[in-house]
Amino acid sequence: MRKETALPALAVSLSAIASPVRHSTSASAPIPAFVLQNAPLSHLWSQEQWWPSDVAEHVTHMVPELDFKAVAPGVTLQNVSSLGSDVYLTSKYDVTTQPAWITNVAGKPDASGKSAAPGTIVLVEKDGGVLDAFFFYFYSFDHGGKVLDIEFGDHVGDWEHSMVRFVNGTPTAVYLSAHSGGSAFDFSAMQKTNGRPTTYIAGGTHANYATAGQHCHDLPLDLLCDQTDAGPVWDMTLNFRGFWFDNTTQTFSTASGAVGAGAQEEAAEGAGWLSFAGMWGDEQYPVLEHGQYCIPLGDTDECLFSSGPTGECLKSLDCEACAYGFMRG
Ligand SMILES: *[C@@H]1O[C@H](CO)[C@@H](O)[C@H](O)[C@H]1NC(C)=O
Ligand SMILES: *[C@@H]1O[C@H](CO)[C@@H](O)[C@H](O)[C@H]1NC(C)=O
């Protein structure tokens, strides 16, 4: 469900201490070992049905549309950033038939925690010896949830992220995205697995939590709840694309040291796709199309299908940056 809600108060202050010390990063600088050593280990839900996806594969199933009309025959990660911020990457097929790339069982992590779907790591240097490491999780489909047995908030394309803040190489805080907000924690307060923070990814919605169990959100009376448990572990460090974001120039560049299929793929793709400011999934369908229905719930209309999300650039740089100042400040 993509409702606007008040952002929860931060548990810790994430503001950087002003200081002139700054280690400028050249393009292709390697990903520091301490980032991978302190990366979250994430439990997907044991009954998950919509597994991690490779964003490069996702776009092969998409046509860029504006007002439900194609503006190009297709799209690749190499040319997606040429599209405007009002463009919806739109499924070529009826997603209610749940094609294989939507459920993407191939992205289910193996016993080692490796998913065939590469994660995306973006590093941002800030003043005061601060390095923020963003771990972006992508799924081709978000299954919203049920309220009184009626399903709401499904959408194509689902970006989620966690972030670990390092100060002079030492992890100090963890931020976990969930729905339109998220929560921040002292690094020391997180559950750990082999010294790495343990996180729990909710079934269907893929919201991120620090504890296992049921997490209710957005609606009163526990009407809408996420489920998490110690299901399959996803260790993104075994397969990922890696990037730097330079706040001064507002540009992304590839980092050296990516791992697995993600490393191979990013070499040809470059980093431009991270700047795509449009939506990574279908625009909200009109009522009746693809079984769409909308019902007034609380102070808004909630629909079976909502619109696809924007990507990491817009999401973290503009929306959450306003509230948290993460990438920029
Ligand atoms: C991107 O490139 C592919 C392959 O060359 C092409 O089919 C597609 O139309 C291009 N899309 C855009 C938006 O430029
Ligand atoms: C990032 O850039 C914005 C403006 O472009 C600036 O306001 C902000 O202070 C910068 N943040 C850091 C950490 O340098």
mmCIF file of C-alpha atoms in Angstrom, residues 1 37 69 96 101 128 136 202 221 234 269 273 280 282 284 304 314 328:
data_model
loop_
_atom_site.group_PDB
_atom_site.id
_atom_site.type_symbol
_atom_site.label_atom_id
_atom_site.label_comp_id
_atom_site.label_asym_id
_atom_site.label_seq_id
_atom_site.Cartn_x
_atom_site.Cartn_y
_atom_site.Cartn_z
ATOM 1 C CA MET A 1 0.000 0.000 0.000
ATOM 2 C CA GLN A 37 31.418 -7.109 6.137
ATOM 3 C CA LYS A 69 0.208 4.653 -24.720
ATOM 4 C CA THR A 96 -3.041 -10.966 -13.197
ATOM 5 C CA TRP A 101 8.986 -13.232 -14.131
ATOM 6 C CA GLY A 128 32.586 14.062 8.776
ATOM 7 C CA PHE A 136 18.522 -1.660 -2.753
ATOM 8 C CA ALA A 202 7.806 -8.945 4.766
ATOM 9 C CA LEU A 221 -7.118 -1.803 14.560
ATOM 10 C CA TRP A 234 19.271 -13.276 1.208
ATOM 11 C CA GLU A 269 24.917 -1.333 -18.516
ATOM 12 C CA TRP A 273 19.838 3.818 -15.397
ATOM 13 C CA TRP A 280 9.346 1.040 -12.716
ATOM 14 C CA ASP A 282 2.426 -0.029 -14.583
ATOM 15 C CA GLN A 284 -2.690 2.393 -11.725
ATOM 16 C CA LEU A 304 -6.385 -3.516 -5.860
ATOM 17 C CA LEU A 314 13.953 9.996 -7.084
ATOM 18 C CA ARG A 328 22.326 14.456 0.383
#
